Coordinates of C-alpha atoms and ligand atoms in Angstrom, one line a residue:
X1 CA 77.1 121.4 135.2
X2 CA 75.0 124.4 135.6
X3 CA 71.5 123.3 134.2
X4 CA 71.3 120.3 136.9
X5 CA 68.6 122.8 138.5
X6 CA 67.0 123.1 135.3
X7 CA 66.9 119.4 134.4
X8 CA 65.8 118.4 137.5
X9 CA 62.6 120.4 136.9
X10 CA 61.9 118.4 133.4
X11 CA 62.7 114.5 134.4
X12 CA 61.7 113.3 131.0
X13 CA 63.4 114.1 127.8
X14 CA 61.0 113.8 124.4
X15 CA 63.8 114.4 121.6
X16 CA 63.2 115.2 118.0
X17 CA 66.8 114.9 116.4
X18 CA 66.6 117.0 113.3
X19 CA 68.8 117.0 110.1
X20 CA 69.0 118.5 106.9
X21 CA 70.7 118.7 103.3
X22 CA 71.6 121.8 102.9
X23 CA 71.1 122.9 98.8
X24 CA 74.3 122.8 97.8
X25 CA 75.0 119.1 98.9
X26 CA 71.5 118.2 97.4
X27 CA 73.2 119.8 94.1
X28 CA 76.7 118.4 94.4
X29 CA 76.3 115.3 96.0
X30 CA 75.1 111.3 94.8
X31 CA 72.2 110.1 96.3
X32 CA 74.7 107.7 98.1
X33 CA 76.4 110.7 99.7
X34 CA 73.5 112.2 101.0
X35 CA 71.8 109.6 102.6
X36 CA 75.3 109.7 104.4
X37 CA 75.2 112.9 105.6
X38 CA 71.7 112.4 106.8
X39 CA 72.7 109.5 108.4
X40 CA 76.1 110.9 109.8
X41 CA 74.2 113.8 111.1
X42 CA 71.4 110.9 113.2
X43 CA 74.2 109.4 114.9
X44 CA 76.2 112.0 115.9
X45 CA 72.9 113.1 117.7
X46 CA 72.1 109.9 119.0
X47 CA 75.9 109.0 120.4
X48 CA 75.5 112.9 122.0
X49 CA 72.1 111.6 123.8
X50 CA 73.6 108.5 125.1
X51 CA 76.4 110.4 126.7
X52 CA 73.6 112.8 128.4
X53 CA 72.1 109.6 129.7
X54 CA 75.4 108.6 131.7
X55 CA 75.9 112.2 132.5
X56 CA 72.4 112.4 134.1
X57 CA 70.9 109.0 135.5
X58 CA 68.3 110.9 137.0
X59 CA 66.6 112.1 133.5
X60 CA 64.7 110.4 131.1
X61 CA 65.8 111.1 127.6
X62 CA 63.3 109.5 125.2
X63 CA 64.0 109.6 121.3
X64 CA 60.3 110.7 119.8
X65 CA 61.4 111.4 116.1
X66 CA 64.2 111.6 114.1
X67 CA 63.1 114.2 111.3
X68 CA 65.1 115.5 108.0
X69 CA 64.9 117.4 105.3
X70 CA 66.7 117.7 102.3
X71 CA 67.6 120.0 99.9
X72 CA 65.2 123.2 100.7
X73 CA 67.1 125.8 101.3
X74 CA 67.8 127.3 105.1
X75 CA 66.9 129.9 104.3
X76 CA 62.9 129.5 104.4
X77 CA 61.4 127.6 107.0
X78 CA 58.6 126.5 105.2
X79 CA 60.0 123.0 105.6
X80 CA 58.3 119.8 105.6
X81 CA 59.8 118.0 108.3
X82 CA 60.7 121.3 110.3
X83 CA 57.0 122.2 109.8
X84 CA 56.0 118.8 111.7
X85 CA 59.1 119.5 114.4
X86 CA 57.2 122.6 115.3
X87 CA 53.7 120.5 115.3
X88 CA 55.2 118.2 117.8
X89 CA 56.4 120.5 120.1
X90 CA 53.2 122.5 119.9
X91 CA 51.5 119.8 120.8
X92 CA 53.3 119.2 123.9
X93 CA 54.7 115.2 122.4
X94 CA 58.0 116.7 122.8
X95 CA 60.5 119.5 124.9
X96 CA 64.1 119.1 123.4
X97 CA 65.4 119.3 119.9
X98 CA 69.2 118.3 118.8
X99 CA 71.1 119.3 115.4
X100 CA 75.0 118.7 114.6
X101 CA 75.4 122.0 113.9
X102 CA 73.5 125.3 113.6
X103 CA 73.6 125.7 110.2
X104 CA 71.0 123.0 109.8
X105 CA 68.5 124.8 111.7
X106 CA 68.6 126.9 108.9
X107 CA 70.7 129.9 107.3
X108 CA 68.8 133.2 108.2
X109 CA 70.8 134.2 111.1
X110 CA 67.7 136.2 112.4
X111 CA 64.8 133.2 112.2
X112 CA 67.8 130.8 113.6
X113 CA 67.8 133.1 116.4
X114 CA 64.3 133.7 116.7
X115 CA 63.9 129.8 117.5
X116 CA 66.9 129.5 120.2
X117 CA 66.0 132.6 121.6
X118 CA 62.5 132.8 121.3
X119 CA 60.4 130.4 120.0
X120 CA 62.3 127.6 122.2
X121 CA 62.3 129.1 125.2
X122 CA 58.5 130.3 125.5
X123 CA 57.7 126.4 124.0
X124 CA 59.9 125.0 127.1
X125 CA 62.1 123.4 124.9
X126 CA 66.0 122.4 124.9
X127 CA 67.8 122.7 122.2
X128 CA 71.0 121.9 121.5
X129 CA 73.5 122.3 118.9
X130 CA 76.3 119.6 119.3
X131 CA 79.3 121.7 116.8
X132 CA 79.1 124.7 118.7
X133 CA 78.1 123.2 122.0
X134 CA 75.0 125.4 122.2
X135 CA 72.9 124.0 125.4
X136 CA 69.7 126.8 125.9
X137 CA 69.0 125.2 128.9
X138 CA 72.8 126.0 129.9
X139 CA 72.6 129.4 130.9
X140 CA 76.5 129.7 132.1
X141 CA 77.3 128.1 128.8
X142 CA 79.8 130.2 127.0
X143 CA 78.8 129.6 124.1
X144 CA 75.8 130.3 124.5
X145 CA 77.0 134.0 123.6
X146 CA 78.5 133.2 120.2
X147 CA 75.5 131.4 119.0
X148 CA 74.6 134.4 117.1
X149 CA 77.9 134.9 115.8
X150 CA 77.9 131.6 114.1
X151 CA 74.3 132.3 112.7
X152 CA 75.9 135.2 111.3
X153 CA 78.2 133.9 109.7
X154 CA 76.0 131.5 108.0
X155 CA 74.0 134.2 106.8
X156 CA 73.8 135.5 103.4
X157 CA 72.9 139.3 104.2
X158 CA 75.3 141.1 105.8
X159 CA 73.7 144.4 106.3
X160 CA 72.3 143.5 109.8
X161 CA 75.3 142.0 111.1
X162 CA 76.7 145.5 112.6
X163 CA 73.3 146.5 114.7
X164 CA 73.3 142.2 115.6
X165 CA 77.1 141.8 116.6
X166 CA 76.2 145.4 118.8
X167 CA 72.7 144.3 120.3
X168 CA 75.1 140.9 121.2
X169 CA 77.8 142.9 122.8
X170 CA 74.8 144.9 124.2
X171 CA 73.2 141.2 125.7
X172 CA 76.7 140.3 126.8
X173 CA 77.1 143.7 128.8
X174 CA 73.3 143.0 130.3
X175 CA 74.4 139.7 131.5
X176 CA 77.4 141.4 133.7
X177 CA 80.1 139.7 131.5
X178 CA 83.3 141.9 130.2
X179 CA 83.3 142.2 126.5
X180 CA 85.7 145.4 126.3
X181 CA 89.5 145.0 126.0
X182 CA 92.3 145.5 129.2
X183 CA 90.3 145.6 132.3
X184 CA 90.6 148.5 134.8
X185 CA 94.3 148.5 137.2
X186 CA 93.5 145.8 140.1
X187 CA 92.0 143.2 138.0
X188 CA 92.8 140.9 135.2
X189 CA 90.7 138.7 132.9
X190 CA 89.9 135.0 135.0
X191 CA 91.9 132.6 132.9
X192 CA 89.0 130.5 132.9
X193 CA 86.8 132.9 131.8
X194 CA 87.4 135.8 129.7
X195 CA 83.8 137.9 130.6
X196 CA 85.2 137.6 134.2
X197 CA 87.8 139.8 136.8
X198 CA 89.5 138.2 139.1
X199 CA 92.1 140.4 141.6
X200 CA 95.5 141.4 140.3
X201 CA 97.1 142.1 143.6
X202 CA 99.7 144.5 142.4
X203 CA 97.3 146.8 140.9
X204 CA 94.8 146.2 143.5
X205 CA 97.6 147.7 146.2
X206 CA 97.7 150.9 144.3
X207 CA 93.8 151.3 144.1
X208 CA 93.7 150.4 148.2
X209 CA 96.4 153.4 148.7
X210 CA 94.5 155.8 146.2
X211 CA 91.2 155.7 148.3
X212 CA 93.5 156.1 151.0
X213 CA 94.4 158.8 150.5
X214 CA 91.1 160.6 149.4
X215 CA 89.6 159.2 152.4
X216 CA 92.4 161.0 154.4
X217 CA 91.0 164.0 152.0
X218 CA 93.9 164.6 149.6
X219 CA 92.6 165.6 146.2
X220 CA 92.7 164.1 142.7
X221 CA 95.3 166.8 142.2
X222 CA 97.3 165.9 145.5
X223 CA 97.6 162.1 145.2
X224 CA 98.7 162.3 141.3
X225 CA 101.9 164.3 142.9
X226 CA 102.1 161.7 145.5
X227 CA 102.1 158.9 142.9
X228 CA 104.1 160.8 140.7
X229 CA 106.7 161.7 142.9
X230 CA 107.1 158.2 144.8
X231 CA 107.2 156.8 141.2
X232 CA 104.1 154.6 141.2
X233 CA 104.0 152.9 138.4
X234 CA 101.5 153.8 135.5
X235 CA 98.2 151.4 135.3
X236 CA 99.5 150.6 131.2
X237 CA 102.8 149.8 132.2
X238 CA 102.1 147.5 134.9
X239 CA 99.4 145.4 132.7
X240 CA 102.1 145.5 130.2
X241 CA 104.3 143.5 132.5
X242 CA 106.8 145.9 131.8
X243 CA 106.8 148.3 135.5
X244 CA 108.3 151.0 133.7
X245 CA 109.1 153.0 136.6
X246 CA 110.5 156.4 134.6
X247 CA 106.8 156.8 133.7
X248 CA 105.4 159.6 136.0
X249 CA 102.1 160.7 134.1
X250 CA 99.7 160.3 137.0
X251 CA 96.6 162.7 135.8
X252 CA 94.5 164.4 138.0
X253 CA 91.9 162.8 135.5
X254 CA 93.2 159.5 135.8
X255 CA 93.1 159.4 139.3
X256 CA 89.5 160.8 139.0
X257 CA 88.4 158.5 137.3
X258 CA 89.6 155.7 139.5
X259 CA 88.2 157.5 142.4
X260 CA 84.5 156.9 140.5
X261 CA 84.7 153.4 139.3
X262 CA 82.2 151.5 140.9
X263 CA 84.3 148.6 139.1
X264 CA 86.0 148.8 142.3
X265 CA 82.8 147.6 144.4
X266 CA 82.6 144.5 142.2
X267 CA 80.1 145.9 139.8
X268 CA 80.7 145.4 136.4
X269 CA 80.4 148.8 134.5
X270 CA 80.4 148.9 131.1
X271 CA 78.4 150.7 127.6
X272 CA 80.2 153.9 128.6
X273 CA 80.7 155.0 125.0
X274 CA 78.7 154.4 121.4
X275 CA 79.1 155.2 118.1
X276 CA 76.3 156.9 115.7
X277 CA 76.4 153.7 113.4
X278 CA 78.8 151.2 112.1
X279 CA 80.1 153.2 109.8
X280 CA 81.5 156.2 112.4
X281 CA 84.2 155.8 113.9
X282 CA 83.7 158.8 116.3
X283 CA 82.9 157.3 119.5
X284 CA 80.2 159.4 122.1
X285 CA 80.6 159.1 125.6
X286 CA 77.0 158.1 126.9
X287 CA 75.6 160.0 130.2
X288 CA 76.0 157.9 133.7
X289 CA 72.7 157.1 133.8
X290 CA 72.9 154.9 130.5
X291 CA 75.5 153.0 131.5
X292 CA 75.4 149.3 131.6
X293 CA 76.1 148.4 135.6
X294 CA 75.2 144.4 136.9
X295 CA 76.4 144.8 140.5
X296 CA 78.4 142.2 142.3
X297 CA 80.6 140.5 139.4
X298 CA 83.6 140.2 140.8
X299 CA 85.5 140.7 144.0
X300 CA 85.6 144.1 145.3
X301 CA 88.7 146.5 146.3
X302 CA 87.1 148.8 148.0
X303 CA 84.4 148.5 150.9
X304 CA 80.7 150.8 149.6
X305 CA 80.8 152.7 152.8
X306 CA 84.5 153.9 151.6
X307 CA 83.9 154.6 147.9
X308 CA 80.8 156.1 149.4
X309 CA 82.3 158.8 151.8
X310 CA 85.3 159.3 148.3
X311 CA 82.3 160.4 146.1
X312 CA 81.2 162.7 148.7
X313 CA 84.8 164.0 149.2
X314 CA 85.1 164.6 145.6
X315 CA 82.1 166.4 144.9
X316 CA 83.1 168.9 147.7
X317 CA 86.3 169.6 146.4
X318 CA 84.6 170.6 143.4
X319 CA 82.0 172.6 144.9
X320 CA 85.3 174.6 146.9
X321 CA 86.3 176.2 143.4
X322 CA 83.8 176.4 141.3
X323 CA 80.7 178.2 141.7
X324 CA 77.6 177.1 142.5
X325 CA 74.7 178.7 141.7
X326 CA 71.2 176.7 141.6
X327 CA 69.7 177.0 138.3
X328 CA 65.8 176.4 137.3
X329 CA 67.2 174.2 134.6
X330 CA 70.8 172.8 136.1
X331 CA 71.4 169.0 135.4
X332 CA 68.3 168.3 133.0
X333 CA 69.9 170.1 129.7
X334 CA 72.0 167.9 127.6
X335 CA 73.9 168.2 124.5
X336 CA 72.1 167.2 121.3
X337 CA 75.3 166.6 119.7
X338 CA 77.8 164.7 122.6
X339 CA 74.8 163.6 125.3
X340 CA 77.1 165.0 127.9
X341 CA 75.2 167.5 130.5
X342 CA 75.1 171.3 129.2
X343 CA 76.7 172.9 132.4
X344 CA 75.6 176.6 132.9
X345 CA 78.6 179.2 133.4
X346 CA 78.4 182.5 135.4
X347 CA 80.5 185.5 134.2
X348 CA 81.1 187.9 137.3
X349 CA 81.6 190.7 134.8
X350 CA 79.1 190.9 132.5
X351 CA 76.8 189.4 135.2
X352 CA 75.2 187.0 132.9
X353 CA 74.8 183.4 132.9
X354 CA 75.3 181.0 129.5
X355 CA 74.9 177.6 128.8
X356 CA 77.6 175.5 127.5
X357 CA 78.5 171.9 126.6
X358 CA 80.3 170.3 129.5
X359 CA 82.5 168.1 127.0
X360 CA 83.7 171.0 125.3
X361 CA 84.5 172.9 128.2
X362 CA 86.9 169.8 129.4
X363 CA 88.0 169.1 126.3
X364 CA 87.2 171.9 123.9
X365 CA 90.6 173.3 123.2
X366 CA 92.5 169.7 123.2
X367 CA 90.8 167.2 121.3
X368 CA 88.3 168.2 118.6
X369 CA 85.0 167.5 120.4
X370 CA 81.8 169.1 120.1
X371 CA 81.0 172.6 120.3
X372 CA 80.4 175.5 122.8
X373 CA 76.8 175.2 122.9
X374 CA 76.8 178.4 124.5
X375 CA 73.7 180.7 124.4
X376 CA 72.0 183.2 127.2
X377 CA 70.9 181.0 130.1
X378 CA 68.1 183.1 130.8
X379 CA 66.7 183.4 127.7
X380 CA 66.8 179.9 126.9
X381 CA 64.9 178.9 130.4
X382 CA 62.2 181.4 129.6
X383 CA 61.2 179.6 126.3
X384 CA 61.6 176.2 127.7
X385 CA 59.0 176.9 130.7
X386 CA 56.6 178.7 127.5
X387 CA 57.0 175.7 125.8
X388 CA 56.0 173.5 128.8
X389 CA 53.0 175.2 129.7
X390 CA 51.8 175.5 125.8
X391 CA 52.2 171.4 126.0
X392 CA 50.1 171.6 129.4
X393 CA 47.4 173.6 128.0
X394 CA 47.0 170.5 124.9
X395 CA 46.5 168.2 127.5
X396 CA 44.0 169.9 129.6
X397 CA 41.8 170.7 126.7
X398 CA 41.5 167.2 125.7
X399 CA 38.2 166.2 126.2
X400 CA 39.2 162.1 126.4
X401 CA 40.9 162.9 129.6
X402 CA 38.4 162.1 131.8
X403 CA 37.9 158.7 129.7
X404 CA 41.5 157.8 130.2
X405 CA 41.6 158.7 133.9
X406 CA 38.9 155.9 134.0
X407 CA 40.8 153.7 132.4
X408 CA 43.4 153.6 134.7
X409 CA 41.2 153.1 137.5
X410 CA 40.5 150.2 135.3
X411 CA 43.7 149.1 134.8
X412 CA 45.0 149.1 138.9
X413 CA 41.8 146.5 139.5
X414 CA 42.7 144.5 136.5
X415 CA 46.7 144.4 137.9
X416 CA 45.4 143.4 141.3
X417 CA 43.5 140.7 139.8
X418 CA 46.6 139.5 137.6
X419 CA 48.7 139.6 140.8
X420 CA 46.3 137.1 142.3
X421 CA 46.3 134.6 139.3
X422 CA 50.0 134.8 139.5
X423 CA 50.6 133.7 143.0
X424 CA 47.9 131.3 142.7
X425 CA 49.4 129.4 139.4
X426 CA 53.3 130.0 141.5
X427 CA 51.3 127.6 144.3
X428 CA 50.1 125.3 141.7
X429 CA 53.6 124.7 140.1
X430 CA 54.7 123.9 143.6
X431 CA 52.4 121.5 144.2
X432 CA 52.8 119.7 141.2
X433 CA 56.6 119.6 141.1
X434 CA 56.1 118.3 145.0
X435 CA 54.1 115.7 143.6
X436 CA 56.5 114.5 141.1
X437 CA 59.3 114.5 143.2
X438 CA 56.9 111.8 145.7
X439 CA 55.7 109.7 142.2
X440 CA 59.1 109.5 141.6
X441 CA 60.4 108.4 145.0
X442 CA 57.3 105.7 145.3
X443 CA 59.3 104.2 142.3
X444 CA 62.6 104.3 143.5
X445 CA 61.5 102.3 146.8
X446 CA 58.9 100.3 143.9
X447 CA 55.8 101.1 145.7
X448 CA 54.5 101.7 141.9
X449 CA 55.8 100.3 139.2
X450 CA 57.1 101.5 136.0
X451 CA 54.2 101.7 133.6
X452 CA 52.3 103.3 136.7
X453 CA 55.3 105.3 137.1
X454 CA 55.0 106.7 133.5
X455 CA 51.5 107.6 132.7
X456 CA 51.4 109.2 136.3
X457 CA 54.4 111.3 135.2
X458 CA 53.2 112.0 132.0
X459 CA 49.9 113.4 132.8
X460 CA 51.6 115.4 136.0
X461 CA 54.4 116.7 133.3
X462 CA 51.2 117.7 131.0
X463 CA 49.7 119.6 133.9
X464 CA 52.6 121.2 135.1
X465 CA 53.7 122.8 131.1
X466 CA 50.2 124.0 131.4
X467 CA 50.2 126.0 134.6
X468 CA 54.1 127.7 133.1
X469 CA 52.9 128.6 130.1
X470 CA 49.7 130.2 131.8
X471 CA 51.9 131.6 134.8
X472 CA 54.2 133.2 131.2
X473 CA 51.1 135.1 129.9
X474 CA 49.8 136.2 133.2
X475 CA 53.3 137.9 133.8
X476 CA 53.2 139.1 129.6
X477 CA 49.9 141.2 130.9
X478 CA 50.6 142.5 133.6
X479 CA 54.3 143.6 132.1
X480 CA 52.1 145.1 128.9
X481 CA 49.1 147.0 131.8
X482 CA 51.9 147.9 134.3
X483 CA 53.0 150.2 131.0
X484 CA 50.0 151.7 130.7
X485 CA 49.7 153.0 134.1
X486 CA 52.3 155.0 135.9
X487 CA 51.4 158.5 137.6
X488 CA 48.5 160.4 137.0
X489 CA 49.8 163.4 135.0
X490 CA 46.6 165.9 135.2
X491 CA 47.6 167.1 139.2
X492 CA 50.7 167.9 137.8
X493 CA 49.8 169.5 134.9
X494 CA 47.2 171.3 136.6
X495 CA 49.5 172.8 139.3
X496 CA 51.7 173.4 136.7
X497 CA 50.0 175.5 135.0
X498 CA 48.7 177.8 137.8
X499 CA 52.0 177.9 139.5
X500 CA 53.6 181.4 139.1
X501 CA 57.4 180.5 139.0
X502 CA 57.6 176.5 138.3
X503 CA 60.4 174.4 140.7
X504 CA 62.8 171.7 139.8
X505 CA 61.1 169.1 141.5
X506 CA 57.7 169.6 139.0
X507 CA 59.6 170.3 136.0
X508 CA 61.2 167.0 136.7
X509 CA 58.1 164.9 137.0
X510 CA 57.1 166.5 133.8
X511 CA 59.9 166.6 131.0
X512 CA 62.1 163.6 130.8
X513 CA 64.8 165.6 129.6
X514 CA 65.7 168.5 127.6
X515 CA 68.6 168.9 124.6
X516 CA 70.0 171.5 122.7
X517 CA 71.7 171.5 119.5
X518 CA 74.6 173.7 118.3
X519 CA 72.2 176.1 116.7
X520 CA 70.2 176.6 119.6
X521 CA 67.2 174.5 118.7
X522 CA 65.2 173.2 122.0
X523 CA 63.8 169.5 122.1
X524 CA 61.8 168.9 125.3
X525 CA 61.1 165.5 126.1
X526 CA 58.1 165.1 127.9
X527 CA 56.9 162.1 130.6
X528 CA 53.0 163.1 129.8
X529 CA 52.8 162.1 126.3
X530 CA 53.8 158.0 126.9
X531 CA 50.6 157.9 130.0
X532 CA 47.8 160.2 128.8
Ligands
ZN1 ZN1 78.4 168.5 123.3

């Protein structure tokens, strides 16, 4: 099991078991028939306890309560007996707490969820739920992810369930496990488990031979004729199990795409596309750099220094026909409407330059996707760089700047001096979890005995939550000041403002990024506002 590690750290066990009536048995049921259920729900937590003490000899697991209540419904906490769960554990007399089932944690998916994925954790505290097989100490526990899904479903109020179900699939994503449908060609779900690739050696052959061939510099365009013509199968029809062999529709695009999966290196990619809420059904294909990438999931296909030399490859069969002219403004405009880049176009004839939406210009006249976006480059530059400089000149009148500059001065000492109280508090925790592991072996080879054995351990267990929960709010600070500090904005704006023609490289210390609507309306996102 996974959480050895983690139980290895805790040696003793101080268990609330808690159960509850939910209202509608209170209603329905005889007095007879709830006592039952209370007492039905106690054993299945106690038999669960005794199988964890075969399971793991090593670890004390001591019963401290066994706490019910009835008939208040889940949906408030304000419970007696919870309200004395949370005392306990507060007050250090316990660090795990069982139920049968979520629901009798309570019914409000969101509070439920608060407690196993809050409230829990920051207390130190195991808790497990016995139906569902929820273990927070388990973090390879697979149903760990569904937890939330079950609270939902014991919720009343279904209005948050879309923006929940997403921020899941969002947590899923974070975590580096697959939540989407068929898996790219070369790999196929791991039997065992579903979030994970494992080779499909079929597939895998025609991804080796596609960067084979780029590496041996044959284009997108020339490898889909290659495929086409030696009737490579299609990626669907191969995962169909069906290697449909009359199917000859190869894309350059396909093959594109392939060439820039880093899915291929073992990463897992994934949160390509969104929607604007639950109700749309239009989906939005989300820039590169908000994609979801956990490296090193899964086996890779291709070697980095391969893919690496591809990209390269790629990008200079781009550059061969298009034209490239370096633009004040290229690669930090994006589309208000798709998110996708707004490329800028050069028109030999008319000598002028416009901006347009890079989604539309791939797929403009085929799908129905976004629109031209297309305005006079020039124009639009000039009033982005007035606009910059009319938010520089704020800033440099502001007469709290110099008070802020001091405060960050402020802020670097205090950081240094959180850094220190961190490693010192790490060393602490060391030492203490050394000396357990000693008290413990003096009992196994009964140099002490076991009452010694116990109030030793209990006092060394007290000391050692202590210094975690201090070593927690130590990293909590420094997270929150780390936020406040960054770069110091006023040389920028400074040498922004006296620069004749600005450059990329300031622009792009200044403005996080830039987007324009259909209708030509500018937003600038600045860097400067979040520090100063
Ligand atoms: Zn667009």
């Amino acid at each position: 099991m996974m959480y050895d590690n983690l139980l290895s750290t805790v040696k003793t066990l101080y268990i609330i078991i808690y159960a509850r009536l939910s209202k509608e048995e209170k209603d329905k049921q005889s007095k007879e028939e709830q006592s039952k259920s209370i007492k039905h729900q106690f054993e299945i937590c106690r038999e669960y306890i005794e199988e964890e003490k075969k399971e793991y000899p090593n670890c004390n697991f001591i019963i401290v309560e066994e706490l019910y209540d009835d008939g208040i419904s889940g949906t408030t906490f304000d419970r007696a007996d919870f309200n004395k769960l949370k005392k306990l554990i507060e007050n250090k007399k316990a660090n795990m707490v069982i139920t049968k089932d979520l629901s009798r944690l309570g019914r409000d998916h969101i509070e439920t969820d608060n407690y196993i994925e809050k409230w829990f954790p920051e207390h130190n505290v195991r808790y497990v739920s016995i139906i569902e097989n929820v273990d927070t100490y388990d973090v390879n526990n697979v149903s760990n992810d569904i937890a939330p899904l079950i609270n939902w479903s014991n919720d009343q109020f279904a209005k948050t369930t879309s923006k929940k179900i997403r921020k899941e699939f969002k947590k899923m994503m974070k975590n580096g496990k697959w939540s989407g449908g068929e898996p790219p060609l070369g790999y196929i779900q791991n039997p065992n488990d579903k979030h994970h690739f494992i080779i499909e050696p079929v597939g895998a052959e025609i991804i080796k031979r596609i960067f084979k061939l780029a590496l041996e510099g044959k284009t997108p365009k020339d490898i889909s004729n290659i495929l086409i013509k030696e009737k490579v199968p299609l990626p669907s029809t191969i995962k169909g199990n069906k290697r449909d062999l009359n199917i000859n529709l190869w894309s350059t695009d396909t093959i594109r795409d392939i060439l820039k999966n880093k899915m291929y290196l073992g990463h897992m990619v994934q949160g390509k596309t969104t929607k604007l809420n639950y109700k749309s059904k239009k989906i939005i294909y989300l820039p590169e750099e908000d994609w979801i990438v956990v490296e090193n999931m899964h086996d890779p296909i291709i070697k980095e220094s391969d893919f690496n030399k591809v990209q390269i490859l790629i990008k200079s069969n781009k550059n061969k026909t298009t034209n490239t002219y370096d633009y004040l403004l290229k690669g930090m405009i994006k589309c208000k409407e798709c998110h996708h880049a707004i490329g800028i176009q050069h028109f030999n004839k008319r000598n002028k330059n416009y901006t347009i939406c890079s989604y539309y210009r791939k797929y403009g006249n085929k799908k129905d996707v976004c629109t031209s976006h297309r305005f006079h480059y020039e124009e639009i530059e000039k009033l982005i760089i007035e606009s910059i400089k009319i938010e520089c000149m704020q800033y440099v009148d502001d007469t709290n700047l110099a008070e802020k500059i001091k405060d960050k001065k402020q802020n670097i000492q205090l950081q240094a001096d959180l850094k220190i109280n961190i490693d010192t508090t790490n060393q602490k925790i060391f030492k203490i979890e050394k000396q357990i592991d000693t008290i413990y072996e003096d009992k196994l080879n009964n140099i002490i005995d076991d009452e010694q054995y116990k109030r030793i351990i209990k006092s060394k267990q007290e000391n050692l939550e202590f210094e975690r929960i201090k070593l927690i709010n130590y990293q909590k600070e420094l997270k929150r000041i780390k936020k406040n500090i960054e770069t110091n904005y006023t040389k920028l704006i400074n040498e922004f403002l006296e620069i004749k023609k600005p450059n990329k490289i300031l622009i792009g210390k200044l403005i996080d990024k830039i987007e324009i609507n259909e209708k030509g309306i500018i937003d600038i996102y600045y860097k400067i506002k979040k520090n100063i």
